[in-house]
Short mmCIF file of C-alpha atoms in Angstrom, two decimals:
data_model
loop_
_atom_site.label_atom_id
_atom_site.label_comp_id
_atom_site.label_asym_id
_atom_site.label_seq_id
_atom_site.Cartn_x
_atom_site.Cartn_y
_atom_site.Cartn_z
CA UNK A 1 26.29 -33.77 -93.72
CA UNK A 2 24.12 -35.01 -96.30
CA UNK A 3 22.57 -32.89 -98.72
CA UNK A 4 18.43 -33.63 -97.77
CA UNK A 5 19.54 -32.71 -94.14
CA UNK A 6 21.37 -29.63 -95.19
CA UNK A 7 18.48 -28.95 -97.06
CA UNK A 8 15.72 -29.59 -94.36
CA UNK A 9 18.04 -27.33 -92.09
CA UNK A 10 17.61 -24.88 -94.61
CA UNK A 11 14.31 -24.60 -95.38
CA UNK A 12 13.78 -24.21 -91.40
CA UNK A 13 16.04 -21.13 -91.34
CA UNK A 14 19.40 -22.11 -90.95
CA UNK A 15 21.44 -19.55 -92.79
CA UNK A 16 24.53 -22.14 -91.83
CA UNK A 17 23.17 -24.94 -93.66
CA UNK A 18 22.29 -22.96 -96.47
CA UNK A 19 25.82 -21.62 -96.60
CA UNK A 20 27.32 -25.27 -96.94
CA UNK A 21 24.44 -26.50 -99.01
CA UNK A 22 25.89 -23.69 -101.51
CA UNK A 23 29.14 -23.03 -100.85
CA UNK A 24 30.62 -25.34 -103.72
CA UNK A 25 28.46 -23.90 -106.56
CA UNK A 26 29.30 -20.32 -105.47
CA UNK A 27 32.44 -19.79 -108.17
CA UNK A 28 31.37 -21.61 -110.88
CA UNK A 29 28.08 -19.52 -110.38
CA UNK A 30 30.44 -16.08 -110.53
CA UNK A 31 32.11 -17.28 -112.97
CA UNK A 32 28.61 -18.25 -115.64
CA UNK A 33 27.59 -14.85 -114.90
CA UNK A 34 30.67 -13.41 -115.57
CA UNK A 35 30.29 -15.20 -119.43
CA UNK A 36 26.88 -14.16 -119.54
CA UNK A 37 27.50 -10.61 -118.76
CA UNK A 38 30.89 -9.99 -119.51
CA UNK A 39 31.46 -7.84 -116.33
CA UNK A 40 33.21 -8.72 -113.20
CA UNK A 41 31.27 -6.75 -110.81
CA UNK A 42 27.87 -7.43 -112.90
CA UNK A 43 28.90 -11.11 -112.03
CA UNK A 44 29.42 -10.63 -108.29
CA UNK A 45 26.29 -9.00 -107.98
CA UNK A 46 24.13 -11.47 -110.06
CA UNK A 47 25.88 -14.07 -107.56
CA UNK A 48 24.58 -12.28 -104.74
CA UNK A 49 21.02 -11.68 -106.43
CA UNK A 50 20.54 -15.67 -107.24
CA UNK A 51 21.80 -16.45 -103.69
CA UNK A 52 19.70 -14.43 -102.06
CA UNK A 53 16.69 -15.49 -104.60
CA UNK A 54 17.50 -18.86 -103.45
CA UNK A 55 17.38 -18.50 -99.86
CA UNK A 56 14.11 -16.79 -100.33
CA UNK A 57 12.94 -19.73 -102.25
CA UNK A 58 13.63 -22.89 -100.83
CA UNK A 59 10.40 -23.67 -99.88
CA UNK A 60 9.40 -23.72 -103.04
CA UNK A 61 12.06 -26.06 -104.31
CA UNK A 62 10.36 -29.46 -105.24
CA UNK A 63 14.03 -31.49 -105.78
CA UNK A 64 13.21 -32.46 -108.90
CA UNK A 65 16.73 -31.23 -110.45
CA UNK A 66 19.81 -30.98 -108.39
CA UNK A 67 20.94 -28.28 -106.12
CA UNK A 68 23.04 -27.57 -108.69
CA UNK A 69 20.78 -27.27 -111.76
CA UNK A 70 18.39 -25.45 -109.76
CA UNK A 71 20.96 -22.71 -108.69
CA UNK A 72 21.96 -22.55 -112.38
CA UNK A 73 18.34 -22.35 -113.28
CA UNK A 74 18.09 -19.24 -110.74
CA UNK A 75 21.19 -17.60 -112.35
CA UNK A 76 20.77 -17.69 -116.17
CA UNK A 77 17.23 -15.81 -115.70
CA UNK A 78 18.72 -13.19 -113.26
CA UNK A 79 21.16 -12.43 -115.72
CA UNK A 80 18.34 -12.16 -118.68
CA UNK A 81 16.72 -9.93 -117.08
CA UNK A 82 20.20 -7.88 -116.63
CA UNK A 83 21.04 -7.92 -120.09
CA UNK A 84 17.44 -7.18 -121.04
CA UNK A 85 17.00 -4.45 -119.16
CA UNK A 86 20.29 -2.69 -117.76
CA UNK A 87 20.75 0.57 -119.79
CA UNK A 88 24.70 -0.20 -120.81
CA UNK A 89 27.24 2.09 -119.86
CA UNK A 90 27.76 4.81 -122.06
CA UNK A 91 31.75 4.72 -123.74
CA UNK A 92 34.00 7.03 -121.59
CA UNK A 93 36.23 9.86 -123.41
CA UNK A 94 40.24 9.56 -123.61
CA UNK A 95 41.24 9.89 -120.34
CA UNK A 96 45.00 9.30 -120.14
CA UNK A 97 47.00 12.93 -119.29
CA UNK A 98 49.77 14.11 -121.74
CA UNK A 99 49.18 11.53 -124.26
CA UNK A 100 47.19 12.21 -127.26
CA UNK A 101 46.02 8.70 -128.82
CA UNK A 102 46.25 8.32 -132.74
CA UNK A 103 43.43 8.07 -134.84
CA UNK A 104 41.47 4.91 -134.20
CA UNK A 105 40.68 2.07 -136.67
CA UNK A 106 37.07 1.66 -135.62
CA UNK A 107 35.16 2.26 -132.39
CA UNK A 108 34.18 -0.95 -129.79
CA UNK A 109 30.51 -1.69 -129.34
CA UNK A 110 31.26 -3.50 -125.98
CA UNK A 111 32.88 -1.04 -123.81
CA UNK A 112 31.47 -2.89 -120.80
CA UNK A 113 33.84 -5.42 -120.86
CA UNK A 114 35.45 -6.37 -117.42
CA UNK A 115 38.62 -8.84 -117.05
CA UNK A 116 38.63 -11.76 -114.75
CA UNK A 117 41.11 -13.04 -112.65
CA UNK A 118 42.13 -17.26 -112.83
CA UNK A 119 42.68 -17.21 -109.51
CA UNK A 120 38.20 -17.19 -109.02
CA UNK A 121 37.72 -19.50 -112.07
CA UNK A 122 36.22 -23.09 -111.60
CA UNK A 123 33.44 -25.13 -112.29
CA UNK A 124 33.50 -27.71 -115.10
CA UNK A 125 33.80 -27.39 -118.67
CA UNK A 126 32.95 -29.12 -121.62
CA UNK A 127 32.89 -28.41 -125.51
CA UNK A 128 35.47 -26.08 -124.85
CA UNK A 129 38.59 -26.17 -123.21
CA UNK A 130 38.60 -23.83 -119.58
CA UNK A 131 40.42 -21.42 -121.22
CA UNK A 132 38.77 -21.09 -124.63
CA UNK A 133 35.47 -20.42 -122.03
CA UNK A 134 36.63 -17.60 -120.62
CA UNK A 135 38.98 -15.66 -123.28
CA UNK A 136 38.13 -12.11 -123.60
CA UNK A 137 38.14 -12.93 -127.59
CA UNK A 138 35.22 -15.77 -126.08
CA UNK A 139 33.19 -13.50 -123.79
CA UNK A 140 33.54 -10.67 -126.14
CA UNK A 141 31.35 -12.60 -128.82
CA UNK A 142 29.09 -13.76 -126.35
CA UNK A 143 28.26 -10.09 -125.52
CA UNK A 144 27.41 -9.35 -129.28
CA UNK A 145 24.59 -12.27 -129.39
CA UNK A 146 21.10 -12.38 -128.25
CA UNK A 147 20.50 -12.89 -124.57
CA UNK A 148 19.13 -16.33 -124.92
CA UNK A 149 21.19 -17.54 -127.13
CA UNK A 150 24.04 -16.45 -125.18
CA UNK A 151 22.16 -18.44 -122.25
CA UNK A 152 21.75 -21.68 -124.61
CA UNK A 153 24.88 -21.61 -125.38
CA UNK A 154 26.90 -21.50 -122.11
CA UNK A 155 24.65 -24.22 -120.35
CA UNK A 156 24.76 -26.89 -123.46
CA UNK A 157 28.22 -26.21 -124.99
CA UNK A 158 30.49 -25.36 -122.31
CA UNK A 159 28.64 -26.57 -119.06
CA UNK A 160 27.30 -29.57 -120.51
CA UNK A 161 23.39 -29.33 -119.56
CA UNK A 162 21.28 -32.06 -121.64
CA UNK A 163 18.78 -29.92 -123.73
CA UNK A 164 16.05 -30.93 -121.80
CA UNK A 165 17.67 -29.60 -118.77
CA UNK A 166 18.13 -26.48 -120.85
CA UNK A 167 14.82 -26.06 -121.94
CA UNK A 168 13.20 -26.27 -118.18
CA UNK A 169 15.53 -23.21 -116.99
CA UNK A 170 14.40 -21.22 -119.67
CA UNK A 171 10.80 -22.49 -119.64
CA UNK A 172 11.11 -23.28 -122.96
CA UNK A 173 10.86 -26.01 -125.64
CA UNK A 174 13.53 -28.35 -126.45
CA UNK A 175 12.75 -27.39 -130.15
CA UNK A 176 13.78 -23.93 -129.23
CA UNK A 177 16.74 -25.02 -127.17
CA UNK A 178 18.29 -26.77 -130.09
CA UNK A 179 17.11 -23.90 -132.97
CA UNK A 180 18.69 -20.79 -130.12
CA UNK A 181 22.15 -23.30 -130.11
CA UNK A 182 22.07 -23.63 -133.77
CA UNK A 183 21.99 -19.91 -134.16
CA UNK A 184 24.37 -19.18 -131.63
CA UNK A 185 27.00 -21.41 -132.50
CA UNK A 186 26.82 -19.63 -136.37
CA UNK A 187 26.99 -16.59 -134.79
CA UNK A 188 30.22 -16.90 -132.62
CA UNK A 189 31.86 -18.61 -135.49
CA UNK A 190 30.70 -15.34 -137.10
CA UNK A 191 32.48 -13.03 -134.07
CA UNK A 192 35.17 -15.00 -132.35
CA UNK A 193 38.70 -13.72 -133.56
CA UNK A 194 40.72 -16.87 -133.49
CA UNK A 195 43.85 -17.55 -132.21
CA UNK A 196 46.47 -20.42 -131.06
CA UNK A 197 47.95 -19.78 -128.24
CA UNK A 198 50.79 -21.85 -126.61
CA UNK A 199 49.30 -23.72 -123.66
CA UNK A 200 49.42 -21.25 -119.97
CA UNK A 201 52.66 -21.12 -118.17
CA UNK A 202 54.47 -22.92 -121.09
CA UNK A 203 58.21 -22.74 -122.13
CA UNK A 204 56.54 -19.97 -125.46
CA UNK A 205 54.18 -18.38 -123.26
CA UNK A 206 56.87 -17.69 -120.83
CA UNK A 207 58.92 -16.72 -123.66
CA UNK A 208 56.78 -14.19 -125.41
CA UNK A 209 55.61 -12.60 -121.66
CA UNK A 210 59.43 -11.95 -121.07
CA UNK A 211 59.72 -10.50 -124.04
CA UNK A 212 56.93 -7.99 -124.19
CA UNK A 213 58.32 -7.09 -119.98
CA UNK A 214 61.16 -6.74 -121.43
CA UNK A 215 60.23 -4.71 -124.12
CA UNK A 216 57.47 -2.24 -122.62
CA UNK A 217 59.44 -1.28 -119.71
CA UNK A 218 62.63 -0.16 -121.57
CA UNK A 219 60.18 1.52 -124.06
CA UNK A 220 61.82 -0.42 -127.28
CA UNK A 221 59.39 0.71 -129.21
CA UNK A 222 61.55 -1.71 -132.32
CA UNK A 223 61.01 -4.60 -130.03
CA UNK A 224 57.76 -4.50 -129.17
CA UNK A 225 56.50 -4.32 -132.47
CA UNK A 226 58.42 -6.99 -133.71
CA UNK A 227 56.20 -8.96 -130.82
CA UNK A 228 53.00 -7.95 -133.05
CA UNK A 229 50.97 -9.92 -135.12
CA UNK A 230 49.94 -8.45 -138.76
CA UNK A 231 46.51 -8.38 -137.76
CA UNK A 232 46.92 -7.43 -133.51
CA UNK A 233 44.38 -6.01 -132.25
CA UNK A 234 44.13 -2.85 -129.25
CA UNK A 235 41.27 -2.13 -127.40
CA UNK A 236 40.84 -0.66 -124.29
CA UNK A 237 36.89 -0.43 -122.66
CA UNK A 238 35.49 1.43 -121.68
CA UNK A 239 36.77 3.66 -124.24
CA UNK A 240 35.73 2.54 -127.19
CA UNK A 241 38.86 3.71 -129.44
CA UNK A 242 40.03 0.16 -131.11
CA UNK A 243 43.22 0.04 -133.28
CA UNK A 244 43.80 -2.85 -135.72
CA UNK A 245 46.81 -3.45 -137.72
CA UNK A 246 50.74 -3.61 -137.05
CA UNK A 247 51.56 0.02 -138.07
CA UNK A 248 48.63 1.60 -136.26
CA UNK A 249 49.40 -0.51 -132.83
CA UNK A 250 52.72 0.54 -133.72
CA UNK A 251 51.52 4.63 -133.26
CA UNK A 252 49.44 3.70 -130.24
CA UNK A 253 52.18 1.84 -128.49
CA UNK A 254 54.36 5.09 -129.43
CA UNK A 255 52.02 7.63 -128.20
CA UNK A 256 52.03 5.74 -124.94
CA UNK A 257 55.76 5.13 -124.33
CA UNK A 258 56.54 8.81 -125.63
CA UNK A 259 57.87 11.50 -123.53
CA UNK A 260 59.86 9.39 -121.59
CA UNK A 261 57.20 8.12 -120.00
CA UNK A 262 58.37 4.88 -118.30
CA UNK A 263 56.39 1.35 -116.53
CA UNK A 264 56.83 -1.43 -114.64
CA UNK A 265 54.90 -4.45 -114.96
CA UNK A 266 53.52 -6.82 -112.49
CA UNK A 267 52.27 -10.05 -113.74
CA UNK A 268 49.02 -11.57 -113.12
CA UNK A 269 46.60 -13.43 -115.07
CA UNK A 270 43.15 -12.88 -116.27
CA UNK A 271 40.76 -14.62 -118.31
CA UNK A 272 43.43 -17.77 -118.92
CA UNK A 273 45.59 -15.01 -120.71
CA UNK A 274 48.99 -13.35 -119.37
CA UNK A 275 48.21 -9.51 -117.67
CA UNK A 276 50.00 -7.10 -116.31
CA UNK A 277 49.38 -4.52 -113.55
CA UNK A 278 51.04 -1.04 -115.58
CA UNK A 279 52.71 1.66 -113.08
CA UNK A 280 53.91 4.57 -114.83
CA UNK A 281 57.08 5.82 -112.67
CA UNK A 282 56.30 9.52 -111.65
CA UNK A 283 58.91 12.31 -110.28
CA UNK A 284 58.25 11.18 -106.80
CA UNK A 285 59.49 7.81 -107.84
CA UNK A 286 56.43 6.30 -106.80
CA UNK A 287 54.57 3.62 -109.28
CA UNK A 288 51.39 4.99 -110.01
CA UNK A 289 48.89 2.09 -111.39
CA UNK A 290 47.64 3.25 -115.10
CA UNK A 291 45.76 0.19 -115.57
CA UNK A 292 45.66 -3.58 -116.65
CA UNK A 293 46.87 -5.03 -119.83
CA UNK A 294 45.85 -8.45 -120.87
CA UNK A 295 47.47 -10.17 -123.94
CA UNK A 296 45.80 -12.69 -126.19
CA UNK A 297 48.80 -14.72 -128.36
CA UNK A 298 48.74 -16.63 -131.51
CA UNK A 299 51.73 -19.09 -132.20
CA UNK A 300 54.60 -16.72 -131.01
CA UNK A 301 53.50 -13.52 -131.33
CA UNK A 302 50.78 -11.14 -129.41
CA UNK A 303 47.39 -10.89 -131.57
CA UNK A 304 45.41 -8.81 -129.29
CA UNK A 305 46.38 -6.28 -126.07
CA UNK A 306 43.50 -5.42 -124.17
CA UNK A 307 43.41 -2.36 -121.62
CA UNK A 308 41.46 -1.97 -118.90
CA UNK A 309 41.58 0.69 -116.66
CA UNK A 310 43.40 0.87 -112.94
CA UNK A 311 39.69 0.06 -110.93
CA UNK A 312 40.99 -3.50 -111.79
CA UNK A 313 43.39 -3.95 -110.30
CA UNK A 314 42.54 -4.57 -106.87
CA UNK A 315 40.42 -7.39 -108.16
CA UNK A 316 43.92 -8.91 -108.94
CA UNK A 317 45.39 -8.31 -105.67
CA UNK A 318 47.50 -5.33 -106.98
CA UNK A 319 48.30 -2.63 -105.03
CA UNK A 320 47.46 0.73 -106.33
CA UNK A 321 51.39 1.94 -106.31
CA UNK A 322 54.37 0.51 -106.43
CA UNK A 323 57.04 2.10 -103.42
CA UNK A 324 60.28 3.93 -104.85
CA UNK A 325 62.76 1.78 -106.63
#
């Protein structure tokens, strides 16, 4: 069906019609909210919000821009106004039993954060590659800039809106579209902790994720390490504790794997990056979900593990225990 009949359909009340006149925006939409807010549930709700704002709206929409562009339009300003005005969640205490965490490096200011899963990404990309787009490292920064800027930025360098475009979704000039992407673009270069990782699913990507299985589930403390860049970095939001440095990760990765405290892994992936469902094995034998790891690699090493807590993993499809081995 073509889109002006889907869209006449529509506008006379046909929830159907609006469905299919929506349907293939839907996860690229989750997935731009997701970048501008940085949380996976904030995302699914902004989705619903704009959907909802543009059912309510269609009479109003004059077809001057795609359905596309107009949908976008309706998204990037419902998630303003999020950012503007949601009080962020305050950091939550140490909260894993029997293990008492070494003294932290520094302390995050974006506990917030949320992984994704690749399974939901789409949409098209450009500027960056799909991956680069949607790297924690990536979102991360965006979290740390302005609102607008953050908006700019997303629809010109990695969605590939002409300025112009830009500039009527955020009733603004095209002047201030290209001075808010100038400013941005300094300030991620300012924020975004690079890295070079091998391309997903590769021969060294494969390599280094067998490794660290390997590694973290027979609690080779030696081993792991050795998997460790110089400079890796451990956080874990929403607790803000962050640990930077070899020797520190070195006493955090101890801490955890003390006591004979033993995981398996189940791999998954989230954000472009490998991840791993943790499931520390208990005296009933039972796997007992901990959390979600995500790794961020450089060359053939592991620059960055990322924890986030065991909420997310049904977002991944992972079951909340593993049965007796």
């Amino acid at each position: 069906m073509m889109t002006g009949e889907l869209m006449a359909r529509a506008r006379a009340g046909d929830g159907d019609a609006f469905r299919q006149l929506t349907q293939p925006f839907r996860r690229e939409l989750q997935v731009h909210c997701y970048r501008m807010l940085g949380s996976f549930q904030d995302a699914e709700d902004a989705l619903q919000d704009t959907l909802l704002a543009a059912w309510q709206a269609l009479d109003g929409f004059q077809e001057r821009a795609s359905v596309r562009t107009w949908l976008y339009r309706i998204a990037t300003n419902r998630c303003l106004n999020l950012r503007r005005t949601a009080s962020r969640r305050p950091a939550k205490q140490w909260d894993i039993p029997q293990v008492e965490p070494p003294e932290p490096t520094g302390l995050g200011e974006i506990v917030w954060l949320q992984p994704f899963p690749d399974t939901m990404l789409a949409g098209p990309e450009a500027g960056y590659e799909q991956r680069e787009a949607v790297s924690l490292a990536f979102v991360t920064a965006l979290q740390l800039l302005p609102p607008r800027q953050v908006a700019v930025l997303i629809l010109r360098d990695v969605l590939d809106f002409q300025a112009a475009e830009v500039a009527d979704m955020l009733d603004a000039t095209v002047d201030s579209v290209h001075s808010a992407l100038k400013r941005a673009r300094a300030g991620l270069r300012q924020r975004l902790r690079e890295s070079d990782p091998p391309p997903p699913d590769s021969p060294a990507e494969r390599a280094i994720v067998a490794a660290f299985t390997r590694a973290w589930t027979a609690a080779d403390l030696t081993a792991l390490v050795e998997l460790l860049t110089d400079d890796v970095f451990i956080s874990m939001p929403p607790m803000p504790l962050e640990y930077e440095g070899r020797e520190v990760a070195a006493r955090f990765c101890a801490a955890i794997l003390a006591g004979g405290r033993r995981f398996d892994l189940v791999p998954t992936r989230a954000n472009g990056q490998p991840a791993f469902g943790t499931y520390l094995r208990g005296a009933d034998g039972l796997g007992h979900g901990t959390g979600l790891y995500v790794l961020t690699l450089s060359g053939d090493r592991i620059s960055a593990m990322t924890r986030f807590e065991n909420s997310a993993l049904a977002w991944f499809g992972l079951p909340r225990s593993l049965p007796n081995r």
